Coordinates of C-alpha atoms (C1' of nucleotides) in Angstrom, one line a residue:
Chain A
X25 CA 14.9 -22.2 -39.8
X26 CA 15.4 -25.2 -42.4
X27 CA 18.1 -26.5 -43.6
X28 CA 19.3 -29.1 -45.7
X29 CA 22.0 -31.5 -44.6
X30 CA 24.1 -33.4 -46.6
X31 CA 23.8 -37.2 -46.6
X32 CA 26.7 -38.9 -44.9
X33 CA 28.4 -41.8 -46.3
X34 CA 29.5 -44.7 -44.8
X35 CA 33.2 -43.3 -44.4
X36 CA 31.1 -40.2 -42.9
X37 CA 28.7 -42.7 -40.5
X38 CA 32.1 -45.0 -39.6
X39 CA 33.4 -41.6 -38.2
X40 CA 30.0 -40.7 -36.4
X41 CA 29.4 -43.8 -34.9
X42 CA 33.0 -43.5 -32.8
X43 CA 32.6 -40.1 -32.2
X44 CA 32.9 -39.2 -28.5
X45 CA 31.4 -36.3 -27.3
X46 CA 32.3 -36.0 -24.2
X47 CA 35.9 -35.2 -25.2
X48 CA 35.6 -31.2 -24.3
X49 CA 34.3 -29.7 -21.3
X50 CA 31.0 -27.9 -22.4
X51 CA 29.5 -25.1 -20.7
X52 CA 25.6 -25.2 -19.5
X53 CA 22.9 -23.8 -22.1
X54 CA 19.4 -22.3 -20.8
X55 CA 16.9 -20.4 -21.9
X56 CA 15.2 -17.2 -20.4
X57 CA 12.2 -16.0 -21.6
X58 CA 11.1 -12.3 -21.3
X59 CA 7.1 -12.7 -21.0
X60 CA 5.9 -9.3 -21.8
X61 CA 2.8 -8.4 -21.4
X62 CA 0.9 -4.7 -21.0
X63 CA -1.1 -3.4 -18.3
X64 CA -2.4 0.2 -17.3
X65 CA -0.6 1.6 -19.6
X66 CA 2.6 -0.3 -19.1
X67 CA 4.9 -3.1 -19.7
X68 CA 5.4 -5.3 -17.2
X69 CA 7.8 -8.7 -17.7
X70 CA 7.2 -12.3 -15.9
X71 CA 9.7 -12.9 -13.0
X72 CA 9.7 -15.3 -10.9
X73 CA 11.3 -15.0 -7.1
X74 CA 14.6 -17.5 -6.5
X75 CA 13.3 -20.0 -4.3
X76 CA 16.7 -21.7 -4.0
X77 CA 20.3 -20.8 -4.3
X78 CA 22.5 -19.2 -6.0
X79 CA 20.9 -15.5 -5.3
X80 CA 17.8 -16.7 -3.6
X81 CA 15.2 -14.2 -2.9
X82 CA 16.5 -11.9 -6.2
X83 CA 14.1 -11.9 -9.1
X84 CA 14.5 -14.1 -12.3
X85 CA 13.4 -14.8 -15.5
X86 CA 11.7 -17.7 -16.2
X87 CA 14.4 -20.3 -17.9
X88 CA 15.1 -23.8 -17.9
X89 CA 17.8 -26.2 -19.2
X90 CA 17.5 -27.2 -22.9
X91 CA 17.0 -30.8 -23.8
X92 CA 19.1 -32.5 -25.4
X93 CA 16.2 -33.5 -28.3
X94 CA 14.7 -30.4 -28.9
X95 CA 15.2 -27.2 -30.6
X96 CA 15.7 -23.8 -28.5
X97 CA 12.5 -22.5 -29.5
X98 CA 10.5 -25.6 -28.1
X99 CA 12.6 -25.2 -24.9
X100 CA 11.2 -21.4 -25.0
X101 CA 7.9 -22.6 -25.2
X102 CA 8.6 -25.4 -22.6
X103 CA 9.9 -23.0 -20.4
X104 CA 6.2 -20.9 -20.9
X105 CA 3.8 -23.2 -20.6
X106 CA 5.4 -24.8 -17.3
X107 CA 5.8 -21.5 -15.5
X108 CA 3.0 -19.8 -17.4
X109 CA 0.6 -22.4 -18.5
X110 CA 0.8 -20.6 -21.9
X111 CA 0.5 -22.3 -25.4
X112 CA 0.8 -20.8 -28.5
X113 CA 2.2 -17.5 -27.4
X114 CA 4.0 -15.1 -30.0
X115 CA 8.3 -15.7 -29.1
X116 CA 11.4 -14.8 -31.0
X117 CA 14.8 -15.0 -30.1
X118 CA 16.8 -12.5 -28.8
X119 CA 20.2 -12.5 -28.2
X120 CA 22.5 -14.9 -26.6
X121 CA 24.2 -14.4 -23.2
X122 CA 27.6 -15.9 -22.4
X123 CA 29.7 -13.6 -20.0
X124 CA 31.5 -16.2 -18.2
X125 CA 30.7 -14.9 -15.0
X126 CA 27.2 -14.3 -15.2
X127 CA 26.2 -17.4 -13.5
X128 CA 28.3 -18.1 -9.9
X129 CA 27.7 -21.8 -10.4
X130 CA 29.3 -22.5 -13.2
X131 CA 29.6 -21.7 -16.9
X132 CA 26.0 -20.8 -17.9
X133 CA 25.1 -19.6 -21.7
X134 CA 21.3 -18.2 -21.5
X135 CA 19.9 -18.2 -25.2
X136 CA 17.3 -15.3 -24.6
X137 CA 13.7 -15.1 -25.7
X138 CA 11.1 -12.8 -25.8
X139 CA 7.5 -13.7 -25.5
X140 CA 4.3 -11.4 -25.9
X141 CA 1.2 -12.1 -24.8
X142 CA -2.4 -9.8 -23.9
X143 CA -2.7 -9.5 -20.3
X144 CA -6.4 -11.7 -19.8
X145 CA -3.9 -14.6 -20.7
X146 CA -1.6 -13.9 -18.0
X147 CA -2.9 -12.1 -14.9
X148 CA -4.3 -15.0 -13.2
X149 CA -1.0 -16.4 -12.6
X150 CA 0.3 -14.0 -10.3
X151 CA 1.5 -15.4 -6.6
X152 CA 3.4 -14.6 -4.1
X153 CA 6.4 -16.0 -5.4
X154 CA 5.5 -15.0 -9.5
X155 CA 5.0 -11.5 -10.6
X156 CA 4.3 -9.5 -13.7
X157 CA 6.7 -6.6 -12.6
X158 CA 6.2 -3.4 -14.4
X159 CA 9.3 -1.8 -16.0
X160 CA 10.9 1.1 -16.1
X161 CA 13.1 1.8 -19.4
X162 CA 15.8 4.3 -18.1
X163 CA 16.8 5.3 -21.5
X164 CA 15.3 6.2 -24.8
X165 CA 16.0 5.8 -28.3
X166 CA 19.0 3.6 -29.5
X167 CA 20.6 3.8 -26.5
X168 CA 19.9 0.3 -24.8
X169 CA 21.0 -0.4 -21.3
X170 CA 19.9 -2.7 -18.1
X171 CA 15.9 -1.7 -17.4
X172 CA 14.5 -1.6 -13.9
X173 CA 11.6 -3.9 -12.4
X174 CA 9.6 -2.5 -9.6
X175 CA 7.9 -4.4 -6.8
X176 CA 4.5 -3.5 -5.7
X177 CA 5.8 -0.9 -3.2
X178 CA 7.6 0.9 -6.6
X179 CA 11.1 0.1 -5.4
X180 CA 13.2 -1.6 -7.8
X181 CA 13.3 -5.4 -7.8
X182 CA 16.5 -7.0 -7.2
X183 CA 17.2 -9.2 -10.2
X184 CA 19.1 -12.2 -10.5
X185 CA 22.4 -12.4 -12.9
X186 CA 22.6 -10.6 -15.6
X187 CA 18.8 -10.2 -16.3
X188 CA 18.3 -6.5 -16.3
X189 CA 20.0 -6.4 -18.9
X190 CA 18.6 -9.2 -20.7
X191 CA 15.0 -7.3 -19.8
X192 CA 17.0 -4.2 -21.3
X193 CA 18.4 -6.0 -24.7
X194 CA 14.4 -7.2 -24.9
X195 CA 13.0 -3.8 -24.6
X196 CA 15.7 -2.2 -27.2
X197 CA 14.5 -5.1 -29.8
X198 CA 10.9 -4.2 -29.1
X199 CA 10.9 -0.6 -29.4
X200 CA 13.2 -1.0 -33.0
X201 CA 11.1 -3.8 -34.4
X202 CA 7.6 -2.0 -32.9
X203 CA 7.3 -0.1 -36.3
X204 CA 8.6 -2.1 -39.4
X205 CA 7.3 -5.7 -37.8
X206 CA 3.8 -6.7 -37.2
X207 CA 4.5 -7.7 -33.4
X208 CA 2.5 -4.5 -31.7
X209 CA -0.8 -6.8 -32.1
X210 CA 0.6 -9.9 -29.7
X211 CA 0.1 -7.9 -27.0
X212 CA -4.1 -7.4 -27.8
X213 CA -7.0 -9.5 -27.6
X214 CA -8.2 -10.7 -31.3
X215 CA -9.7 -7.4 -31.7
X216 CA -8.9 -4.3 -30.9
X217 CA -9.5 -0.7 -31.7
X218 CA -6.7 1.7 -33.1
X219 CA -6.2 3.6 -29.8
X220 CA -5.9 0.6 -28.0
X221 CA -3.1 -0.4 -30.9
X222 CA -1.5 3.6 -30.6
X223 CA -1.7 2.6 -26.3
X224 CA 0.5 -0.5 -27.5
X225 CA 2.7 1.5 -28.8
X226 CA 2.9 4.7 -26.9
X227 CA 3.8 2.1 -23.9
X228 CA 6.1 0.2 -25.6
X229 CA 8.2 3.2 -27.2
X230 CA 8.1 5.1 -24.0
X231 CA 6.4 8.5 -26.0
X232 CA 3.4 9.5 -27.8
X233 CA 2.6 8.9 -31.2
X234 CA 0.8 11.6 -33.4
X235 CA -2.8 9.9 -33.8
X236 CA -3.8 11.0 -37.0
X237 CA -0.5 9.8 -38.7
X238 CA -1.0 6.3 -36.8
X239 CA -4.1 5.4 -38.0
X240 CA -3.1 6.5 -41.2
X241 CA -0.1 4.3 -41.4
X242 CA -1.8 1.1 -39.5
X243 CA -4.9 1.5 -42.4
X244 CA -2.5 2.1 -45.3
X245 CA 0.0 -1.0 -44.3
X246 CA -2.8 -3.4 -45.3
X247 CA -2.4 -5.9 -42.2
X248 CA -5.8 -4.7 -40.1
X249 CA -9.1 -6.1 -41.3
X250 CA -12.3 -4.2 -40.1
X251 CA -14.9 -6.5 -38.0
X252 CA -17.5 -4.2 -38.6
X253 CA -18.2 -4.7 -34.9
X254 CA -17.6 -1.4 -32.6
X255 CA -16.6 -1.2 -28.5
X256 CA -19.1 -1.5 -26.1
X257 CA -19.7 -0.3 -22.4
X258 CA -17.4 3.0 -23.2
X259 CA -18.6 6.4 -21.9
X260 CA -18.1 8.3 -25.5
X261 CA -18.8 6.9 -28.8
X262 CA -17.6 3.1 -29.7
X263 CA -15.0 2.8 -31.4
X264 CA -15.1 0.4 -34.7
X265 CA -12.9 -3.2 -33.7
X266 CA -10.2 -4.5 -36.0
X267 CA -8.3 -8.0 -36.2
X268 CA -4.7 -8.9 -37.2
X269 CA -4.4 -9.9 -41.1
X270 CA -2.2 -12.7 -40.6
Chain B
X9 CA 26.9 -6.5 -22.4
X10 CA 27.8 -4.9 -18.8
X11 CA 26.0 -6.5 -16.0
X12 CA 25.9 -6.0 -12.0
X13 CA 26.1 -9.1 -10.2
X14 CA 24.9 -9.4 -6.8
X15 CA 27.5 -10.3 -3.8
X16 CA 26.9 -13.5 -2.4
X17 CA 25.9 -14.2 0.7
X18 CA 27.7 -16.8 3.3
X19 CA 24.9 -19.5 2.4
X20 CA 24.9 -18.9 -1.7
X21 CA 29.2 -19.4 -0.7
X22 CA 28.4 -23.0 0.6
X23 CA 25.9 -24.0 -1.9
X24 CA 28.4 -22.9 -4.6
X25 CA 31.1 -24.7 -3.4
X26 CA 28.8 -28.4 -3.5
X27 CA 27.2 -27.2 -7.2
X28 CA 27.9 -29.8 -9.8
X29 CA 28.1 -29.1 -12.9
X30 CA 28.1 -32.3 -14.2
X31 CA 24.7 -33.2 -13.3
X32 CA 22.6 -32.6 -16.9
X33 CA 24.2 -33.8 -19.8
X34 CA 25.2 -30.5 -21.6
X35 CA 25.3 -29.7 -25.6
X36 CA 28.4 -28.4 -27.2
X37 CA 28.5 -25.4 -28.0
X38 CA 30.1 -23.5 -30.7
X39 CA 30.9 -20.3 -32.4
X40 CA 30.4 -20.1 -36.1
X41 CA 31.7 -16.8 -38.2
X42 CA 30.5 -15.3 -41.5
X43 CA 33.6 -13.2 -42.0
X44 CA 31.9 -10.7 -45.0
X45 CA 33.9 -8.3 -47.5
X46 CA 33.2 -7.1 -50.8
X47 CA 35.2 -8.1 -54.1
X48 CA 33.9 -7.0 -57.5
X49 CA 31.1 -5.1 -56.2
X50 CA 29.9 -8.7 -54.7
X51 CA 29.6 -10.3 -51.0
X52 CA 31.9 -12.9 -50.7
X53 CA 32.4 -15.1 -47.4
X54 CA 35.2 -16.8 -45.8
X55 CA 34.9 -20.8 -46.5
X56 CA 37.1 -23.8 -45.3
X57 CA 37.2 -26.9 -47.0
X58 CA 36.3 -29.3 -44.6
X59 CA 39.7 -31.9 -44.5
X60 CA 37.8 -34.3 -41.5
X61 CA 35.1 -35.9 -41.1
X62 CA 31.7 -35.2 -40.9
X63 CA 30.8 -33.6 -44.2
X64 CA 34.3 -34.1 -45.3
X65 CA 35.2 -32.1 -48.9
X66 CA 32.2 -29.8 -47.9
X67 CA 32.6 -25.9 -47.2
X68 CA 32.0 -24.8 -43.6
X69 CA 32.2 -21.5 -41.9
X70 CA 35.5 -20.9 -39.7
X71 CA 34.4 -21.5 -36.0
X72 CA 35.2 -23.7 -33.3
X73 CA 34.3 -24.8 -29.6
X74 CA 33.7 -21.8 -27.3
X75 CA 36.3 -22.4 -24.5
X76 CA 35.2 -22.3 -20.4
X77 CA 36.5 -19.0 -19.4
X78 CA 36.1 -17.0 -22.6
X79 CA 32.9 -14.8 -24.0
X80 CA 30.7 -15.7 -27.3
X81 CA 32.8 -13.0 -28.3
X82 CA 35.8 -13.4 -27.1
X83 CA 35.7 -16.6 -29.2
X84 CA 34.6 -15.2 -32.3
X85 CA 37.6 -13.1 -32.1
X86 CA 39.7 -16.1 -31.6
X87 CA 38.4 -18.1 -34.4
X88 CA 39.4 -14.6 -36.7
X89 CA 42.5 -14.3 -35.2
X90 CA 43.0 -18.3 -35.9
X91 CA 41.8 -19.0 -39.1
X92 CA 42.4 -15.3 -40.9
X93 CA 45.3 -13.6 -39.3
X94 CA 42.5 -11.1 -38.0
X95 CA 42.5 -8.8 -35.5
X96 CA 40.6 -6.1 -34.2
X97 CA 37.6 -6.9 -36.7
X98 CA 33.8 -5.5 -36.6
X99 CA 31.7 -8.5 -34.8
X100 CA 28.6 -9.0 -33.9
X101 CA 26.1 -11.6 -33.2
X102 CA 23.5 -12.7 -35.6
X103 CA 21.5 -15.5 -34.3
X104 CA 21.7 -18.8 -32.2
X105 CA 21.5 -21.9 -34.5
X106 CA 20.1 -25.0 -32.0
X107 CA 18.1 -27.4 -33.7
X108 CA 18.9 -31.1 -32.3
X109 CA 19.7 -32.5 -36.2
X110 CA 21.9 -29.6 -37.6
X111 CA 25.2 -31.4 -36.9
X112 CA 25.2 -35.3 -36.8
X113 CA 28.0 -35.9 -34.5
X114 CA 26.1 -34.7 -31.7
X115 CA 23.7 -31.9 -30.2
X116 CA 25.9 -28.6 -30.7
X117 CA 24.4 -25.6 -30.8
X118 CA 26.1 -22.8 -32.3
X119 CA 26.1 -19.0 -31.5
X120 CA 26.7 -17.6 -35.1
X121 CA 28.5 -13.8 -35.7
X122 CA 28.9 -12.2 -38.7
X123 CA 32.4 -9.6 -39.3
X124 CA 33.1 -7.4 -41.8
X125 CA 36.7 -6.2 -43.4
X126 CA 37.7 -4.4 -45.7
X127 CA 39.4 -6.6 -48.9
X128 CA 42.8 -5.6 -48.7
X129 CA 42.8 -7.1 -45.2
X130 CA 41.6 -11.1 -46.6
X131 CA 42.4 -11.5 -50.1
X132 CA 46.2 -12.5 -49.6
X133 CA 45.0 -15.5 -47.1
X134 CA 43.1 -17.7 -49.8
X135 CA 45.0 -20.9 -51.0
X136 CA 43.3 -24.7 -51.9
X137 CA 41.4 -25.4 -48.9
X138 CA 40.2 -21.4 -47.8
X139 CA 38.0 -19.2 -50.3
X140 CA 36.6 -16.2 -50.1
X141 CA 33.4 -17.2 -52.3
X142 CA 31.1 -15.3 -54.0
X143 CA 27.3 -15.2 -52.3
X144 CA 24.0 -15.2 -54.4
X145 CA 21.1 -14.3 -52.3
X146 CA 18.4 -15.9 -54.0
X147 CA 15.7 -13.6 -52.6
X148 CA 14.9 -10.1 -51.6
X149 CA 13.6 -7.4 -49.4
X150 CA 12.5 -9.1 -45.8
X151 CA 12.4 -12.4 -47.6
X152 CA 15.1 -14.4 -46.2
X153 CA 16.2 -17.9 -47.1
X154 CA 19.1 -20.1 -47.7
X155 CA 22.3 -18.2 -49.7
X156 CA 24.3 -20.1 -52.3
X157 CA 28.2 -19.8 -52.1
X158 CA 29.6 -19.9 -55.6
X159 CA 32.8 -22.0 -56.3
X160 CA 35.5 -20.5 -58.8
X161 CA 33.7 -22.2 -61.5
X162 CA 30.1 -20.8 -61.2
X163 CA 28.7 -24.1 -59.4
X164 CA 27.8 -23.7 -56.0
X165 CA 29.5 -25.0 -53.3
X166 CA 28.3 -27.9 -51.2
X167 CA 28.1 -26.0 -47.8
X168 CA 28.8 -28.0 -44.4
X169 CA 25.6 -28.2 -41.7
X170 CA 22.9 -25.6 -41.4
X171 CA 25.5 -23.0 -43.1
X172 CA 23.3 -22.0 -46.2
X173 CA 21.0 -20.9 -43.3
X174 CA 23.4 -19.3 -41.3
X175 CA 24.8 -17.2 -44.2
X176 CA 21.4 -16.4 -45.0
X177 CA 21.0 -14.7 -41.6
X178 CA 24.3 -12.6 -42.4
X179 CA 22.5 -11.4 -45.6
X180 CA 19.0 -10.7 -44.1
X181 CA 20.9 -8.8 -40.9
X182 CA 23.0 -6.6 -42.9
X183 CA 20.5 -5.5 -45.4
X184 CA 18.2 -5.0 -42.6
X185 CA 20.9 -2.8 -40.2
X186 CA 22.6 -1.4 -43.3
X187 CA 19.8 2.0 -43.4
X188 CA 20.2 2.4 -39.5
X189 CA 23.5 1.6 -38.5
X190 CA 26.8 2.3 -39.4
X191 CA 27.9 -0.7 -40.7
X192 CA 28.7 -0.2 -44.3
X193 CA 32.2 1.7 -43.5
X194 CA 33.4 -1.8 -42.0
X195 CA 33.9 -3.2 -45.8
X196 CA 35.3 -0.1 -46.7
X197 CA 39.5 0.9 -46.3
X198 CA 39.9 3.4 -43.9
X199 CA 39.3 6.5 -46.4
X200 CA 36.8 6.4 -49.2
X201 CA 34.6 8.2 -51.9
X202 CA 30.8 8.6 -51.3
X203 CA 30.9 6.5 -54.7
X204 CA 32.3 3.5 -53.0
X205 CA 30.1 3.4 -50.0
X206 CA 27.4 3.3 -52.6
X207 CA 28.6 0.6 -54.2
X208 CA 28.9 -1.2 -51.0
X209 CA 25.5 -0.3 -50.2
X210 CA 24.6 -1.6 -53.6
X211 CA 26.5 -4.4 -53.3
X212 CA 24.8 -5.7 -50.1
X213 CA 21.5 -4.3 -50.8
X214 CA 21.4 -6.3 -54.0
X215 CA 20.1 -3.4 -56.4
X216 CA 20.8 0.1 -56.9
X217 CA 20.4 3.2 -54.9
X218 CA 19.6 6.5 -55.7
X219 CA 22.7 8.5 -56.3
X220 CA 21.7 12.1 -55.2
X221 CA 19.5 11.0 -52.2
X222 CA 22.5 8.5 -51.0
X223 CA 25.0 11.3 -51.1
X224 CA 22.6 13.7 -49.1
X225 CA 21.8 11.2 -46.3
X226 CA 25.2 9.8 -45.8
X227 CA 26.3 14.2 -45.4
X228 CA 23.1 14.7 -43.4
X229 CA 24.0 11.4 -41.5
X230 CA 27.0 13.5 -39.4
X231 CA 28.9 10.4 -39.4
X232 CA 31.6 11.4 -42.5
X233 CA 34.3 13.2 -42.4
X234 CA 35.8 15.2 -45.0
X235 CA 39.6 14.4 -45.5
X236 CA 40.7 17.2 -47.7
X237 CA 42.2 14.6 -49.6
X238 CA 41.2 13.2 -53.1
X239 CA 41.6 9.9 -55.2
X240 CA 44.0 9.5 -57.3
X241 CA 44.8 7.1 -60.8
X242 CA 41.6 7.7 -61.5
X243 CA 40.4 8.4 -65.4
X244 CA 37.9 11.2 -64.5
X245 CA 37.7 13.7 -61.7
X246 CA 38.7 12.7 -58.7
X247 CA 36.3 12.5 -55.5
X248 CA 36.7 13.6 -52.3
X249 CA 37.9 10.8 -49.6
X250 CA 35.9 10.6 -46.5
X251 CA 36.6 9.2 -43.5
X252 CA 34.0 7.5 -40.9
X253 CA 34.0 9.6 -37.2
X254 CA 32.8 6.9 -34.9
Chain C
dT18 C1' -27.9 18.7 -24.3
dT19 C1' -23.2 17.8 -22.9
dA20 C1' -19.0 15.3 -22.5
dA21 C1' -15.8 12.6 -24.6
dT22 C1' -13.6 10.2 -28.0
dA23 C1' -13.9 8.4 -33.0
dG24 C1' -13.0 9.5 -37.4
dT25 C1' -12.3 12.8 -41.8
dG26 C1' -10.4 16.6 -44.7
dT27 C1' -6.9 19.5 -45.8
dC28 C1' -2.7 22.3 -45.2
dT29 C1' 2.2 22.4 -44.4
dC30 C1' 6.7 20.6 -44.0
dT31 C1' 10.4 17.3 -44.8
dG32 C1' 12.9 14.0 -47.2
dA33 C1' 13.5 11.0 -51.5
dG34 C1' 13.6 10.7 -56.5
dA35 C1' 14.5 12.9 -60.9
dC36 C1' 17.1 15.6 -63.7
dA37 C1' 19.6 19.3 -65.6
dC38 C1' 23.6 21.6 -65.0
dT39 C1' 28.5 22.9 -63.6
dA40 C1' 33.3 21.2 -62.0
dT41 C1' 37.6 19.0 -62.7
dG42 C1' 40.6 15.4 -63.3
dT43 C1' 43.0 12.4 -67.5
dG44 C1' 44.3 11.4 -72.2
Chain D
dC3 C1' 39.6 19.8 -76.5
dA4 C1' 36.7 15.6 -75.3
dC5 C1' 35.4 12.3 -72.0
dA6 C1' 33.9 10.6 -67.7
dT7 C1' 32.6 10.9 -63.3
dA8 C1' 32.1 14.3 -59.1
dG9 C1' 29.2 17.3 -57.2
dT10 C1' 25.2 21.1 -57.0
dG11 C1' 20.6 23.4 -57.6
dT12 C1' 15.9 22.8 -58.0
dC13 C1' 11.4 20.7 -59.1
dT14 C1' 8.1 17.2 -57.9
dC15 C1' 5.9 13.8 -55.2
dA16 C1' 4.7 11.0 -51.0
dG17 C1' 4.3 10.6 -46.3
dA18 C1' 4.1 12.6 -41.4
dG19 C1' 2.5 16.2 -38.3
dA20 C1' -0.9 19.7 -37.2
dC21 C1' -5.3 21.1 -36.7
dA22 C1' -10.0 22.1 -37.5
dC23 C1' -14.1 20.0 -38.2
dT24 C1' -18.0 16.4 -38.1
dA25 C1' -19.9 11.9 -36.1
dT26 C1' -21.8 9.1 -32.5
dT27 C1' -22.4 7.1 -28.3
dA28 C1' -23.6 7.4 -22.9
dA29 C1' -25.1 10.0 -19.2

DNA sequence: TTAATAGTGTCTCTGAGACACTATGTG
DNA sequence: CACATAGTGTCTCAGAGACACTATTAA
C-alpha cells in the first residue's frame, strides 16, 4: 500500500527531532501467520507446540514480534521463512487481534496473516514439536466461528490464546474470497488439472461444487492458460494440465 | 471476537508474574476512523485540521492511541464518542496500516475502522477545524487506490500520513461488502424509501443501479420491513418507508 | 474390452435488465 | 387535470445446475 507523505518543514523536523516516544505506555505487536495448506482432501494449518511458557504444551501459530524497521507484511514473511523455510509464499492480511486479555503476559495485539502454500512445499517440515494439523470448520456459510485442529489421534488440539479463532476468522475469509479472488491456485503446484482446482475448492468451502458449472466458470474467467500437456501415471484417461494467468 | 482461554497452571502463574514487558522496544499503536455518511448523494468523511505538529494545517482522520486495557474496538468507539459526540455507531475494521515510514515521529502502526451514520447525526458538529468532506474515488470496480478529499472550494485537501490510502480502503471495503452485507441501512435514518437506499447504493457504488432489479432483491433480501407508513412533503407520490429488521 | 474419469452438447431454471403500464400524491 | 415519481407485470437474456453422451487412457 503506497502512499505519499507530505514533506516536513523545518518547523515540522524541529518538532520531530524532540519528539519522545516513549511518553505512552504501548502495548506489544505480533504477527501470526495461518500457513494453510491442503492435503487428502483437506485443510490443514501450521502450528507449532509451546515449548515455553505462557500455555506451554498448547498449540500455536507461528508469530513473532515485529521490528521496529520493517513493514507487517515482511514480518509475515519473516515469521514463514524462519519457522517454515518458505520464500515467496502467497499471504494477505487478515484481521487484527486486540482483546486485551488474549495474551496472560501482557498486552499483546496479533496483526493476523494468512499464508497459502501447495503441500510438496511444506510437508517435509513436520516434527515432533511442528505440525500441519487438519481442521475441522464447525460451521458453514457466513456464520464464522473458532475452528478445531486435530492431532494425529483425531482429538482436538489444544490451542494457545485466542487462535482458534484466529484459524476460524482465516477460514471465513477463505471460503468468501475462494470464488471472486484468484487465490484457489496458491494452494497447487504450477499446473494443475480442473478437478484438482474443483478438489481446492470443494475442501476449502466445506461442499461439493457442480462440475460442469466449475469448469465452465474457471474457462470463461480468462485466468487459466492450457499447457497442452495432460496428467500422467492416472488409472483413467489424463486429464489436460493448466497454469495460473498471472 | 469471543475466545476461550486456557486456565493457567501453577508454573505459567510464576513465569507470569517475572514477564517483562519492557524487554523489546514496542511500536505505538493507534486507531484511525473513517467515520462515512452521505450528503448530496456523495461520500463525505470526517476530517480534522491538524493544529500540531507533524503535518500541521494538514487533514487527518480522527483517531488516537489505543489505551492498555481497552479493545481496537473499544477505542474506535472512544475516538467517535471524543471527536463526534457519537455513540452507538456501525464499526468495523478495515485494515492494519504498518509500514515503518508512514508517520515520521516514530514507528506507529495503526489499526484503521471505518463507521457509518446517517447525516442528520454529523452535520451539526462541523466548524473551522472539522469537515465532513466530499470524497472522489478516482478509480473503479476492484481497482483500488488513493481517494481525494475535496475542500469547500473544489481543491483537494492535503491529507495527513498514509490517509489518502486509508480512505481508499474505506471505499474499496464498502463497495466490495455493500452487495452481501447489510451495510447500506447504516447511512440511512432509521425509516426510509427503497429510492433512498438506492441512492445510497449509488452513491457508494459510484454509478447507477438498476431500478427494478434493486427493488426486487432488497424485497427478496428478507431484511426490510414494511412500515405502513409513507413520505411526506414530497411533490409526487409518496413511497412506502421501510425499516431494516436486523 | 472394461473401468474410470475427462470433456462436450443441450435443456431447464433462476435472477437481472429492459420496458411498458398502472397508481397516487401535489399543484 | 397534468406532472412526477412509486410500484407492478412481463419479456428477454445470461449464467448455473442437471444430465446424457462421447473421448481417452491404463489395466
Amino acid at each position: 500500500m503506497k502512499h505519499d507523505l507530505r514533506q516536513p518543514d523545518p518547523e515540522e523536523l524541529a518538532f520531530l527531532a524532540s519528539y519522545d516516544a516513549s511518553e505512552f505506555p504501548h502495548p506489544s505487536l505480533a504477527v501470526d501467520v495461518v500457513l494453510l495448506t491442503l492435503r487428502e482432501e483437506r485443510l490443514h494449518a501450521l502450528l507449532d507446540e509451546r515449548d515455553a511458557q505462557p500455555q506451554l504444551g498448547s498449540w500455536a501459530l507461528p508469530g513473532g514480534f515485529v521490528g521496529m524497521e520493517e513493514s507487517l507484511e515482511e514480518a509475515a514473511h519473516r515469521v514463514l521463512s524462519r519457522k517454515a523455510g518458505l520464500d515467496e509464499v502467497f499471504v494477505e492480511q487478515l484481521f487484527t487481534f486486540g482483546a486485551p486479555d488474549r495474551d496472560p503476559r501482557t498486552r499483546v495485539i496479533s496483526v493476523a496473516y494468512y499464508a497459502l502454500v501447495d503441500l510438496r512445499r511444506v510437508e517435509a517440515i513436520e516434527d515432533e514439536g511442528r505440525r500441519l494439523a487438519p481442521l475441522e470448520v464447525p460451521w458453514e456459510g457466513e456464520l464464522g466461528g473458532p475452528v478445531v485442529a486435530l492431532g494425529p489421534d483425531g482429538d482436538p488440539l489444544p490451542l494457545a490464546f485466542d487462535h482458534a479463532a484466529i484459524l476460524g476468522t482465516a477460514a471465513l475469509r477463505l471460503r468468501g474470497k475462494l470464488d471472486y479472488a484468484p487465490i484457489g491456485f496458491e494452494l497447487l503446484p504450477d499446473t494443475f488439472t480442473l478437478r484438482q482446482l474443483q478438489s481446492v475448492h470443494e475442501a476449502v468451502l466445506g461442499r461439493t461444487v457442480n462440475k460442469d458449472s466449475f469448469r465452465r466458470r474457471m474457462l470463461a474467467s480468462g485466468r487459466l492458460e492450457a499447457t497442452g500437456q495432460r496428467e500422467h501415471d492416472v488409472i483413467h484417461r489424463p486429464a489436460e494440465l493448466y497454469r495460473y494467468l498471472r
